[in-house]
mmCIF file of N, CA and C in Angstrom:
data_model
loop_
_atom_site.group_PDB
_atom_site.id
_atom_site.type_symbol
_atom_site.label_atom_id
_atom_site.label_comp_id
_atom_site.label_asym_id
_atom_site.label_seq_id
_atom_site.Cartn_x
_atom_site.Cartn_y
_atom_site.Cartn_z
ATOM 1 N N MET A 69 32.251 -2.665 -12.372
ATOM 2 C CA MET A 69 31.223 -2.285 -11.015
ATOM 3 C C MET A 69 30.574 -0.474 -12.137
ATOM 4 N N ASN A 70 29.410 -0.363 -12.597
ATOM 5 C CA ASN A 70 29.137 0.273 -12.174
ATOM 6 C C ASN A 70 28.681 1.351 -11.493
ATOM 7 N N GLU A 71 28.836 3.301 -12.069
ATOM 8 C CA GLU A 71 29.623 3.823 -10.823
ATOM 9 C C GLU A 71 27.869 4.128 -11.557
ATOM 10 N N ALA A 72 26.030 4.044 -11.440
ATOM 11 C CA ALA A 72 25.447 4.739 -11.121
ATOM 12 C C ALA A 72 25.502 6.429 -10.906
ATOM 13 N N LYS A 73 24.971 7.971 -10.864
ATOM 14 C CA LYS A 73 25.225 9.018 -10.288
ATOM 15 C C LYS A 73 23.638 9.627 -10.313
ATOM 16 N N GLY A 74 22.844 9.192 -9.379
ATOM 17 C CA GLY A 74 21.465 9.145 -9.540
ATOM 18 C C GLY A 74 20.716 8.928 -9.115
ATOM 19 N N CYS A 75 18.813 8.951 -9.800
ATOM 20 C CA CYS A 75 18.106 8.144 -9.048
ATOM 21 C C CYS A 75 17.458 7.700 -10.793
ATOM 22 N N CYS A 76 17.551 6.998 -10.697
ATOM 23 C CA CYS A 76 17.038 4.953 -9.905
ATOM 24 C C CYS A 76 17.496 4.195 -10.798
ATOM 25 N N ARG A 77 18.232 3.249 -10.299
ATOM 26 C CA ARG A 77 18.632 1.863 -10.339
ATOM 27 C C ARG A 77 18.705 0.958 -9.610
ATOM 28 N N HIS A 78 17.979 -0.217 -9.673
ATOM 29 C CA HIS A 78 17.543 -1.910 -8.852
ATOM 30 C C HIS A 78 19.099 -2.125 -8.481
ATOM 31 N N GLY A 79 19.617 -1.646 -7.493
ATOM 32 C CA GLY A 79 20.777 -2.714 -7.340
ATOM 33 C C GLY A 79 20.503 -4.272 -6.595
ATOM 34 N N GLY A 80 19.118 -4.747 -6.606
ATOM 35 C CA GLY A 80 18.920 -6.069 -6.027
ATOM 36 C C GLY A 80 17.937 -6.310 -6.344
ATOM 37 N N ASP A 81 17.461 -7.343 -5.174
ATOM 38 C CA ASP A 81 15.988 -7.496 -5.213
ATOM 39 C C ASP A 81 15.054 -6.383 -4.680
ATOM 40 N N LEU A 82 15.389 -6.024 -3.648
ATOM 41 C CA LEU A 82 14.615 -4.421 -2.659
ATOM 42 C C LEU A 82 15.493 -3.560 -3.947
ATOM 43 N N PRO A 83 14.990 -1.947 -3.531
ATOM 44 C CA PRO A 83 14.610 -0.952 -3.719
ATOM 45 C C PRO A 83 15.969 -0.744 -3.575
ATOM 46 N N PHE A 84 16.182 -0.655 -1.949
ATOM 47 C CA PHE A 84 17.148 -0.682 -0.911
ATOM 48 C C PHE A 84 18.466 -1.125 -1.504
ATOM 49 N N GLY A 85 17.942 -2.445 -2.122
ATOM 50 C CA GLY A 85 19.597 -3.310 -1.904
ATOM 51 C C GLY A 85 20.548 -2.467 -3.320
ATOM 52 N N GLY A 86 21.703 -2.656 -2.630
ATOM 53 C CA GLY A 86 22.677 -2.234 -3.415
ATOM 54 C C GLY A 86 22.639 -0.403 -3.808
ATOM 55 N N GLU A 87 23.909 0.256 -4.424
ATOM 56 C CA GLU A 87 24.903 1.307 -4.398
ATOM 57 C C GLU A 87 23.395 2.602 -3.793
ATOM 58 N N VAL A 88 22.534 2.627 -4.837
ATOM 59 C CA VAL A 88 22.178 3.815 -4.524
ATOM 60 C C VAL A 88 20.101 3.471 -4.156
ATOM 61 N N HIS A 89 19.831 4.697 -3.169
ATOM 62 C CA HIS A 89 18.991 5.043 -2.562
ATOM 63 C C HIS A 89 18.475 6.097 -3.146
ATOM 64 N N CYS A 90 17.089 5.356 -3.815
ATOM 65 C CA CYS A 90 16.056 6.256 -4.965
ATOM 66 C C CYS A 90 14.827 6.145 -3.903
ATOM 67 N N PRO A 91 14.647 7.340 -3.191
ATOM 68 C CA PRO A 91 13.377 7.870 -2.876
ATOM 69 C C PRO A 91 12.536 7.159 -3.426
ATOM 70 N N VAL A 92 12.020 7.672 -5.032
ATOM 71 C CA VAL A 92 10.663 6.381 -5.688
ATOM 72 C C VAL A 92 11.118 5.615 -5.581
ATOM 73 N N GLU A 93 11.983 4.539 -5.153
ATOM 74 C CA GLU A 93 12.227 3.367 -5.478
ATOM 75 C C GLU A 93 11.609 2.467 -4.017
ATOM 76 N N ALA A 94 12.677 2.879 -3.249
ATOM 77 C CA ALA A 94 11.977 3.029 -2.397
ATOM 78 C C ALA A 94 10.792 2.872 -1.625
ATOM 79 N N THR A 95 9.846 3.714 -2.005
ATOM 80 C CA THR A 95 8.329 3.785 -2.176
ATOM 81 C C THR A 95 7.541 3.084 -2.418
ATOM 82 N N LEU A 96 8.385 3.061 -4.109
ATOM 83 C CA LEU A 96 7.278 1.955 -4.964
ATOM 84 C C LEU A 96 7.914 1.316 -4.394
ATOM 85 N N GLY A 97 8.093 0.263 -3.860
ATOM 86 C CA GLY A 97 8.733 -0.805 -3.043
ATOM 87 C C GLY A 97 7.956 -1.259 -2.118
ATOM 88 N N MET A 98 7.436 -0.192 -1.540
ATOM 89 C CA MET A 98 6.656 -0.585 -0.667
ATOM 90 C C MET A 98 5.414 -0.348 -0.395
ATOM 91 N N ILE A 99 4.811 0.400 -1.441
ATOM 92 C CA ILE A 99 3.364 0.342 -1.856
ATOM 93 C C ILE A 99 3.068 -0.810 -2.601
ATOM 94 N N GLY A 100 3.988 -1.196 -3.724
ATOM 95 C CA GLY A 100 4.129 -1.191 -4.965
ATOM 96 C C GLY A 100 3.456 -2.908 -4.608
ATOM 97 N N GLY A 101 3.102 -3.560 -4.412
ATOM 98 C CA GLY A 101 2.454 -5.281 -4.213
ATOM 99 C C GLY A 101 1.511 -5.306 -4.652
ATOM 100 N N LYS A 102 0.695 -5.997 -4.588
ATOM 101 C CA LYS A 102 -0.551 -6.321 -5.205
ATOM 102 C C LYS A 102 -1.565 -6.282 -4.221
ATOM 103 N N TYR A 103 -2.769 -5.721 -4.624
ATOM 104 C CA TYR A 103 -3.320 -4.867 -3.019
ATOM 105 C C TYR A 103 -2.791 -3.948 -2.331
ATOM 106 N N LYS A 104 -1.701 -3.766 -2.279
ATOM 107 C CA LYS A 104 -0.875 -2.251 -0.771
ATOM 108 C C LYS A 104 -1.412 -1.391 -0.709
ATOM 109 N N THR A 105 -1.464 -0.951 -2.601
ATOM 110 C CA THR A 105 -1.689 0.879 -2.173
ATOM 111 C C THR A 105 -3.478 0.687 -1.709
ATOM 112 N N LEU A 106 -4.498 -0.413 -2.532
ATOM 113 C CA LEU A 106 -5.656 -0.018 -2.024
ATOM 114 C C LEU A 106 -6.148 -0.450 -0.107
ATOM 115 N N ILE A 107 -5.205 -1.350 0.084
ATOM 116 C CA ILE A 107 -5.062 -1.937 0.957
ATOM 117 C C ILE A 107 -5.051 -0.555 2.119
ATOM 118 N N LEU A 108 -3.840 0.544 1.882
ATOM 119 C CA LEU A 108 -3.734 1.221 2.507
ATOM 120 C C LEU A 108 -4.850 2.442 2.797
ATOM 121 N N TRP A 109 -5.526 2.960 1.606
ATOM 122 C CA TRP A 109 -6.419 3.202 0.714
ATOM 123 C C TRP A 109 -8.157 3.047 1.741
ATOM 124 N N LYS A 110 -7.966 1.594 2.416
ATOM 125 C CA LYS A 110 -9.194 1.563 2.626
ATOM 126 C C LYS A 110 -8.576 2.723 4.075
ATOM 127 N N LEU A 111 -7.828 1.300 5.142
ATOM 128 C CA LEU A 111 -7.270 1.503 5.717
ATOM 129 C C LEU A 111 -7.669 3.428 6.557
ATOM 130 N N ILE A 112 -7.408 4.280 5.527
ATOM 131 C CA ILE A 112 -7.260 5.623 6.247
ATOM 132 C C ILE A 112 -8.299 5.941 6.937
ATOM 133 N N SER A 113 -9.716 5.210 6.386
ATOM 134 C CA SER A 113 -10.997 5.738 6.698
ATOM 135 C C SER A 113 -10.384 5.229 8.626
ATOM 136 N N GLY A 114 -10.276 3.629 8.172
ATOM 137 C CA GLY A 114 -9.751 3.407 9.904
ATOM 138 C C GLY A 114 -9.794 2.427 10.061
ATOM 139 N N PRO A 115 -9.613 1.376 11.722
ATOM 140 C CA PRO A 115 -9.100 0.591 11.202
ATOM 141 C C PRO A 115 -10.360 -0.504 10.931
ATOM 142 N N MET A 116 -9.230 -1.944 10.122
ATOM 143 C CA MET A 116 -10.673 -2.346 9.433
ATOM 144 C C MET A 116 -10.044 -4.163 10.334
ATOM 145 N N ARG A 117 -11.090 -4.861 10.417
ATOM 146 C CA ARG A 117 -11.353 -6.633 10.784
ATOM 147 C C ARG A 117 -10.138 -6.805 9.423
ATOM 148 N N PHE A 118 -10.167 -7.784 8.982
ATOM 149 C CA PHE A 118 -9.541 -8.488 7.784
ATOM 150 C C PHE A 118 -10.702 -9.327 7.461
ATOM 151 N N SER A 119 -12.206 -9.693 8.010
ATOM 152 C CA SER A 119 -12.735 -10.147 7.163
ATOM 153 C C SER A 119 -13.026 -8.510 5.624
ATOM 154 N N GLU A 120 -13.310 -7.623 6.755
ATOM 155 C CA GLU A 120 -13.333 -6.759 6.087
ATOM 156 C C GLU A 120 -13.431 -6.100 5.097
ATOM 157 N N LEU A 121 -11.631 -6.152 5.704
ATOM 158 C CA LEU A 121 -10.535 -5.823 5.015
ATOM 159 C C LEU A 121 -10.595 -7.228 3.318
ATOM 160 N N HIS A 122 -10.552 -8.155 3.307
ATOM 161 C CA HIS A 122 -11.489 -8.735 1.865
ATOM 162 C C HIS A 122 -12.024 -8.866 1.442
ATOM 163 N N ARG A 123 -13.595 -8.351 1.874
ATOM 164 C CA ARG A 123 -14.689 -8.373 1.394
ATOM 165 C C ARG A 123 -14.904 -6.316 0.313
ATOM 166 N N THR A 124 -13.926 -5.898 0.673
ATOM 167 C CA THR A 124 -13.417 -4.299 -0.260
ATOM 168 C C THR A 124 -11.835 -4.340 -0.609
ATOM 169 N N VAL A 125 -11.389 -5.679 -0.617
ATOM 170 C CA VAL A 125 -10.341 -5.949 -1.723
ATOM 171 C C VAL A 125 -10.794 -6.742 -3.078
ATOM 172 N N PRO A 126 -11.505 -6.234 -3.745
ATOM 173 C CA PRO A 126 -11.547 -7.439 -4.315
ATOM 174 C C PRO A 126 -10.592 -8.544 -5.062
ATOM 175 N N GLY A 127 -11.141 -9.795 -5.469
ATOM 176 C CA GLY A 127 -10.110 -10.406 -6.008
ATOM 177 C C GLY A 127 -8.747 -11.396 -5.894
ATOM 178 N N ALA A 128 -9.145 -10.023 -4.395
ATOM 179 C CA ALA A 128 -7.925 -10.626 -3.561
ATOM 180 C C ALA A 128 -8.959 -12.481 -2.574
ATOM 181 N N THR A 129 -7.541 -13.004 -2.964
ATOM 182 C CA THR A 129 -7.583 -14.389 -1.454
ATOM 183 C C THR A 129 -6.535 -14.111 -0.625
ATOM 184 N N PRO A 130 -8.228 -15.156 0.307
ATOM 185 C CA PRO A 130 -6.738 -15.288 2.199
ATOM 186 C C PRO A 130 -5.748 -14.382 2.103
ATOM 187 N N LYS A 131 -4.879 -16.141 1.745
ATOM 188 C CA LYS A 131 -3.728 -16.145 0.936
ATOM 189 C C LYS A 131 -2.691 -14.718 1.261
ATOM 190 N N MET A 132 -3.680 -13.992 -0.105
ATOM 191 C CA MET A 132 -2.715 -12.716 -0.913
ATOM 192 C C MET A 132 -2.745 -11.253 -0.245
ATOM 193 N N LEU A 133 -4.411 -11.051 0.804
ATOM 194 C CA LEU A 133 -4.085 -10.702 1.551
ATOM 195 C C LEU A 133 -3.540 -10.503 2.817
ATOM 196 N N THR A 134 -3.074 -11.394 3.265
ATOM 197 C CA THR A 134 -2.464 -11.776 4.469
ATOM 198 C C THR A 134 -1.018 -11.731 3.887
ATOM 199 N N GLN A 135 -0.300 -11.981 2.750
ATOM 200 C CA GLN A 135 0.610 -11.836 2.841
ATOM 201 C C GLN A 135 0.940 -10.136 2.338
ATOM 202 N N GLN A 136 0.390 -9.429 1.955
ATOM 203 C CA GLN A 136 0.315 -7.990 1.992
ATOM 204 C C GLN A 136 0.627 -8.006 2.732
ATOM 205 N N LEU A 137 -0.956 -7.671 3.837
ATOM 206 C CA LEU A 137 -0.663 -7.591 5.954
ATOM 207 C C LEU A 137 0.942 -7.136 5.906
ATOM 208 N N ARG A 138 1.383 -8.694 5.828
ATOM 209 C CA ARG A 138 2.635 -9.500 6.977
ATOM 210 C C ARG A 138 3.287 -7.908 6.153
ATOM 211 N N GLU A 139 3.119 -7.634 4.834
ATOM 212 C CA GLU A 139 4.547 -7.462 4.655
ATOM 213 C C GLU A 139 4.104 -5.877 4.686
ATOM 214 N N LEU A 140 2.981 -5.464 5.015
ATOM 215 C CA LEU A 140 2.583 -4.293 5.441
ATOM 216 C C LEU A 140 3.236 -3.218 6.292
ATOM 217 N N GLU A 141 2.772 -4.640 6.826
ATOM 218 C CA GLU A 141 3.114 -4.246 9.085
ATOM 219 C C GLU A 141 4.728 -5.095 8.880
ATOM 220 N N LYS A 142 5.448 -5.751 8.442
ATOM 221 C CA LYS A 142 7.690 -5.278 8.419
ATOM 222 C C LYS A 142 7.071 -3.880 8.088
ATOM 223 N N ASP A 143 7.067 -3.550 7.534
ATOM 224 C CA ASP A 143 7.132 -2.094 7.122
ATOM 225 C C ASP A 143 7.069 -0.938 7.865
ATOM 226 N N GLY A 144 6.497 -1.678 8.774
ATOM 227 C CA GLY A 144 6.150 -0.521 9.419
ATOM 228 C C GLY A 144 4.790 0.987 9.371
ATOM 229 N N LEU A 145 4.086 -0.215 8.479
ATOM 230 C CA LEU A 145 2.698 1.036 7.806
ATOM 231 C C LEU A 145 1.632 0.844 8.857
ATOM 232 N N VAL A 146 1.858 -0.882 8.678
ATOM 233 C CA VAL A 146 0.311 -1.441 8.795
ATOM 234 C C VAL A 146 0.411 -1.539 10.751
ATOM 235 N N TYR A 147 0.044 -2.038 11.683
ATOM 236 C CA TYR A 147 -0.471 -2.414 13.210
ATOM 237 C C TYR A 147 -1.860 -3.231 12.834
ATOM 238 N N ARG A 148 -0.774 -4.001 13.543
ATOM 239 C CA ARG A 148 -1.769 -5.730 13.638
ATOM 240 C C ARG A 148 -2.113 -5.819 15.178
ATOM 241 N N GLU A 149 -3.566 -5.489 15.653
ATOM 242 C CA GLU A 149 -3.567 -5.417 16.761
ATOM 243 C C GLU A 149 -4.721 -6.932 17.501
ATOM 244 N N ILE A 150 -4.374 -7.981 18.602
ATOM 245 C CA ILE A 150 -4.708 -8.655 18.083
ATOM 246 C C ILE A 150 -6.252 -8.372 19.573
ATOM 247 N N PHE A 151 -6.525 -9.333 19.287
ATOM 248 C CA PHE A 151 -7.526 -8.810 21.429
ATOM 249 C C PHE A 151 -7.926 -10.550 21.088
ATOM 250 N N PRO A 152 -8.042 -9.898 23.180
ATOM 251 C CA PRO A 152 -7.767 -11.554 23.368
ATOM 252 C C PRO A 152 -8.678 -11.864 23.883
ATOM 253 N N VAL A 153 -9.582 -11.748 23.300
ATOM 254 C CA VAL A 153 -11.564 -12.225 22.853
ATOM 255 C C VAL A 153 -11.308 -13.437 22.066
ATOM 256 N N ILE A 154 -13.223 -14.417 22.422
ATOM 257 C CA ILE A 154 -12.615 -16.128 22.217
ATOM 258 C C ILE A 154 -13.983 -15.805 21.425
ATOM 259 N N PRO A 155 -14.418 -15.698 20.023
ATOM 260 C CA PRO A 155 -13.272 -16.200 19.192
ATOM 261 C C PRO A 155 -11.638 -15.172 18.626
ATOM 262 N N PRO A 156 -11.135 -15.269 19.007
ATOM 263 C CA PRO A 156 -9.474 -13.937 18.667
ATOM 264 C C PRO A 156 -10.539 -12.839 16.928
ATOM 265 N N ARG A 157 -10.182 -11.747 18.657
ATOM 266 C CA ARG A 157 -10.293 -10.406 16.911
ATOM 267 C C ARG A 157 -9.363 -10.262 16.864
ATOM 268 N N VAL A 158 -8.794 -9.019 15.321
ATOM 269 C CA VAL A 158 -7.996 -8.969 15.274
ATOM 270 C C VAL A 158 -7.850 -7.280 13.636
ATOM 271 N N GLU A 159 -7.425 -6.557 14.474
ATOM 272 C CA GLU A 159 -8.280 -5.575 13.324
ATOM 273 C C GLU A 159 -6.177 -5.289 12.971
ATOM 274 N N TYR A 160 -6.559 -4.505 12.021
ATOM 275 C CA TYR A 160 -5.345 -3.632 10.753
ATOM 276 C C TYR A 160 -5.555 -2.552 11.303
ATOM 277 N N SER A 161 -4.080 -1.555 11.438
ATOM 278 C CA SER A 161 -5.219 0.422 11.722
ATOM 279 C C SER A 161 -3.860 0.197 10.631
ATOM 280 N N LEU A 162 -3.368 1.434 10.094
ATOM 281 C CA LEU A 162 -2.330 2.846 9.889
ATOM 282 C C LEU A 162 -1.736 3.084 10.942
ATOM 283 N N THR A 163 -0.120 3.040 11.130
ATOM 284 C CA THR A 163 0.723 3.163 12.528
ATOM 285 C C THR A 163 1.025 5.166 11.802
ATOM 286 N N GLU A 164 0.992 5.413 12.762
ATOM 287 C CA GLU A 164 1.959 7.353 12.161
ATOM 288 C C GLU A 164 2.198 7.282 11.035
ATOM 289 N N PHE A 165 3.020 5.714 10.849
ATOM 290 C CA PHE A 165 3.966 6.875 9.627
ATOM 291 C C PHE A 165 3.359 5.900 8.316
ATOM 292 N N GLY A 166 2.555 4.836 8.646
ATOM 293 C CA GLY A 166 1.931 5.185 7.207
ATOM 294 C C GLY A 166 0.368 6.140 7.251
ATOM 295 N N ARG A 167 -0.058 6.664 7.863
ATOM 296 C CA ARG A 167 -1.019 7.576 7.822
ATOM 297 C C ARG A 167 -0.526 9.052 7.563
ATOM 298 N N SER A 168 1.042 8.966 7.146
ATOM 299 C CA SER A 168 1.883 9.909 6.723
ATOM 300 C C SER A 168 1.726 9.697 4.504
ATOM 301 N N ILE A 169 1.515 8.151 4.408
ATOM 302 C CA ILE A 169 1.768 7.830 2.930
ATOM 303 C C ILE A 169 0.156 8.127 1.774
ATOM 304 N N ARG A 170 -0.222 9.121 2.625
ATOM 305 C CA ARG A 170 -1.636 9.214 2.281
ATOM 306 C C ARG A 170 -2.198 10.756 1.508
ATOM 307 N N PRO A 171 -0.448 11.563 1.635
ATOM 308 C CA PRO A 171 -0.566 12.581 0.178
ATOM 309 C C PRO A 171 0.106 12.185 -0.797
ATOM 310 N N VAL A 172 0.329 11.043 -0.712
ATOM 311 C CA VAL A 172 1.844 10.172 -1.630
ATOM 312 C C VAL A 172 0.217 9.567 -2.937
ATOM 313 N N LEU A 173 -0.638 8.578 -1.532
ATOM 314 C CA LEU A 173 -1.264 8.247 -2.692
ATOM 315 C C LEU A 173 -2.652 8.354 -2.552
ATOM 316 N N GLU A 174 -2.939 9.977 -2.209
ATOM 317 C CA GLU A 174 -3.964 11.393 -3.016
ATOM 318 C C GLU A 174 -3.370 11.395 -4.436
ATOM 319 N N SER A 175 -1.942 12.000 -4.317
ATOM 320 C CA SER A 175 -1.643 12.381 -5.151
ATOM 321 C C SER A 175 -2.279 11.731 -6.488
ATOM 322 N N MET A 176 -1.191 10.197 -5.919
ATOM 323 C CA MET A 176 -0.969 9.147 -7.484
ATOM 324 C C MET A 176 -2.687 8.474 -7.740
ATOM 325 N N TYR A 177 -4.167 8.884 -6.626
ATOM 326 C CA TYR A 177 -4.999 8.820 -7.030
ATOM 327 C C TYR A 177 -6.119 10.498 -8.258
ATOM 328 N N ALA A 178 -4.836 10.722 -7.703
ATOM 329 C CA ALA A 178 -5.508 12.863 -9.061
ATOM 330 C C ALA A 178 -5.079 12.613 -9.898
ATOM 331 N N TRP A 179 -4.076 12.402 -10.592
ATOM 332 C CA TRP A 179 -2.524 12.105 -11.182
ATOM 333 C C TRP A 179 -3.316 10.626 -12.468
ATOM 334 N N GLY A 180 -4.130 9.713 -11.196
ATOM 335 C CA GLY A 180 -4.612 8.579 -12.480
ATOM 336 C C GLY A 180 -5.572 8.688 -12.633
ATOM 337 N N SER A 181 -6.505 9.449 -11.911
ATOM 338 C CA SER A 181 -8.391 10.512 -12.805
ATOM 339 C C SER A 181 -7.540 10.965 -14.263
ATOM 340 N N ALA A 182 -7.005 12.170 -14.018
ATOM 341 C CA ALA A 182 -6.738 13.063 -14.880
ATOM 342 C C ALA A 182 -5.980 12.381 -15.946
ATOM 343 N N TYR A 183 -4.497 11.454 -15.801
ATOM 344 C CA TYR A 183 -4.024 10.673 -16.858
ATOM 345 C C TYR A 183 -5.888 9.826 -17.594
ATOM 346 N N LEU A 184 -7.116 8.620 -16.728
ATOM 347 C CA LEU A 184 -8.206 8.340 -17.762
ATOM 348 C C LEU A 184 -8.858 8.937 -19.018
ATOM 349 N N THR A 185 -8.554 9.749 -17.076
ATOM 350 C CA THR A 185 -9.644 11.267 -18.227
ATOM 351 C C THR A 185 -9.056 11.772 -19.752
ATOM 352 N N SER A 186 -8.199 12.015 -19.478
ATOM 353 C CA SER A 186 -7.238 12.782 -20.688
ATOM 354 C C SER A 186 -7.834 11.738 -21.797
ATOM 355 N N ARG A 187 -7.230 10.766 -21.334
ATOM 356 C CA ARG A 187 -7.671 9.019 -22.301
ATOM 357 C C ARG A 187 -9.236 9.242 -23.077
ATOM 358 N N GLY A 188 -10.302 9.658 -22.041
ATOM 359 C CA GLY A 188 -11.192 9.841 -22.279
ATOM 360 C C GLY A 188 -12.132 8.523 -21.593
ATOM 361 N N LEU A 189 -11.384 7.843 -20.516
ATOM 362 C CA LEU A 189 -11.788 6.648 -19.541
ATOM 363 C C LEU A 189 -12.723 7.227 -18.088
ATOM 364 N N THR A 190 -12.779 6.291 -17.761
ATOM 365 C CA THR A 190 -13.363 6.011 -16.387
ATOM 366 C C THR A 190 -13.314 5.201 -16.097
ATOM 367 N N ALA A 191 -13.239 6.141 -13.989
ATOM 368 C CA ALA A 191 -12.252 5.536 -13.755
ATOM 369 C C ALA A 191 -13.206 3.752 -13.299
ATOM 370 N N ASN A 192 -13.279 3.019 -12.743
ATOM 371 C CA ASN A 192 -14.187 2.016 -12.317
ATOM 372 C C ASN A 192 -13.396 0.536 -11.661
ATOM 373 N N CYS A 193 -12.414 2.291 -9.918
ATOM 374 C CA CYS A 193 -12.147 0.488 -9.403
ATOM 375 C C CYS A 193 -12.494 0.702 -8.004
ATOM 376 N N SER A 194 -12.298 0.193 -7.093
ATOM 377 C CA SER A 194 -13.065 -0.348 -5.620
ATOM 378 C C SER A 194 -12.370 1.222 -4.736
ATOM 379 N N MET A 195 -10.743 2.089 -5.070
ATOM 380 C CA MET A 195 -10.813 3.821 -4.625
ATOM 381 C C MET A 195 -11.465 4.737 -4.645
ATOM 382 N N GLU A 196 -11.998 4.763 -4.501
ATOM 383 C CA GLU A 196 -12.923 6.126 -4.385
ATOM 384 C C GLU A 196 -12.211 7.018 -3.630
ATOM 385 N N PRO A 197 -13.078 8.283 -3.892
ATOM 386 C CA PRO A 197 -11.789 9.940 -3.457
ATOM 387 C C PRO A 197 -11.967 10.072 -1.634
ATOM 388 N N LEU A 198 -11.240 10.294 -0.766
ATOM 389 C CA LEU A 198 -11.521 10.325 0.002
ATOM 390 C C LEU A 198 -11.780 11.636 1.138
ATOM 391 N N PRO A 199 -12.317 11.404 2.266
ATOM 392 C CA PRO A 199 -13.372 12.303 2.312
ATOM 393 C C PRO A 199 -12.464 13.203 3.552
#
């Protein structure tokens, strides 16, 4: 058996499977899915309906967006609220735990911007600086 000391080693499919629990891998495991960082970034500004999210997440199919939202909900980052009206209305928002990811995302944005600038590149994504 491999006795790993310190960070980071995958012990299974999820970053938390196995004997070593690495905080960095746990974070990446939660937010590293396709479109997850963008979904979280958009929800920082406030609740959004599925159709609004779909419009602001370029390239995401409804199926993929639904899958990513379900995973974020399962991980406790996103809250799905169903309003008892006809037709049904659903809004997605960040949980308190989800709101705590903001400084992480802002740091990633700043680091990525600096990296692109150092390479003479300009950011061209739908993530814009937060107010």
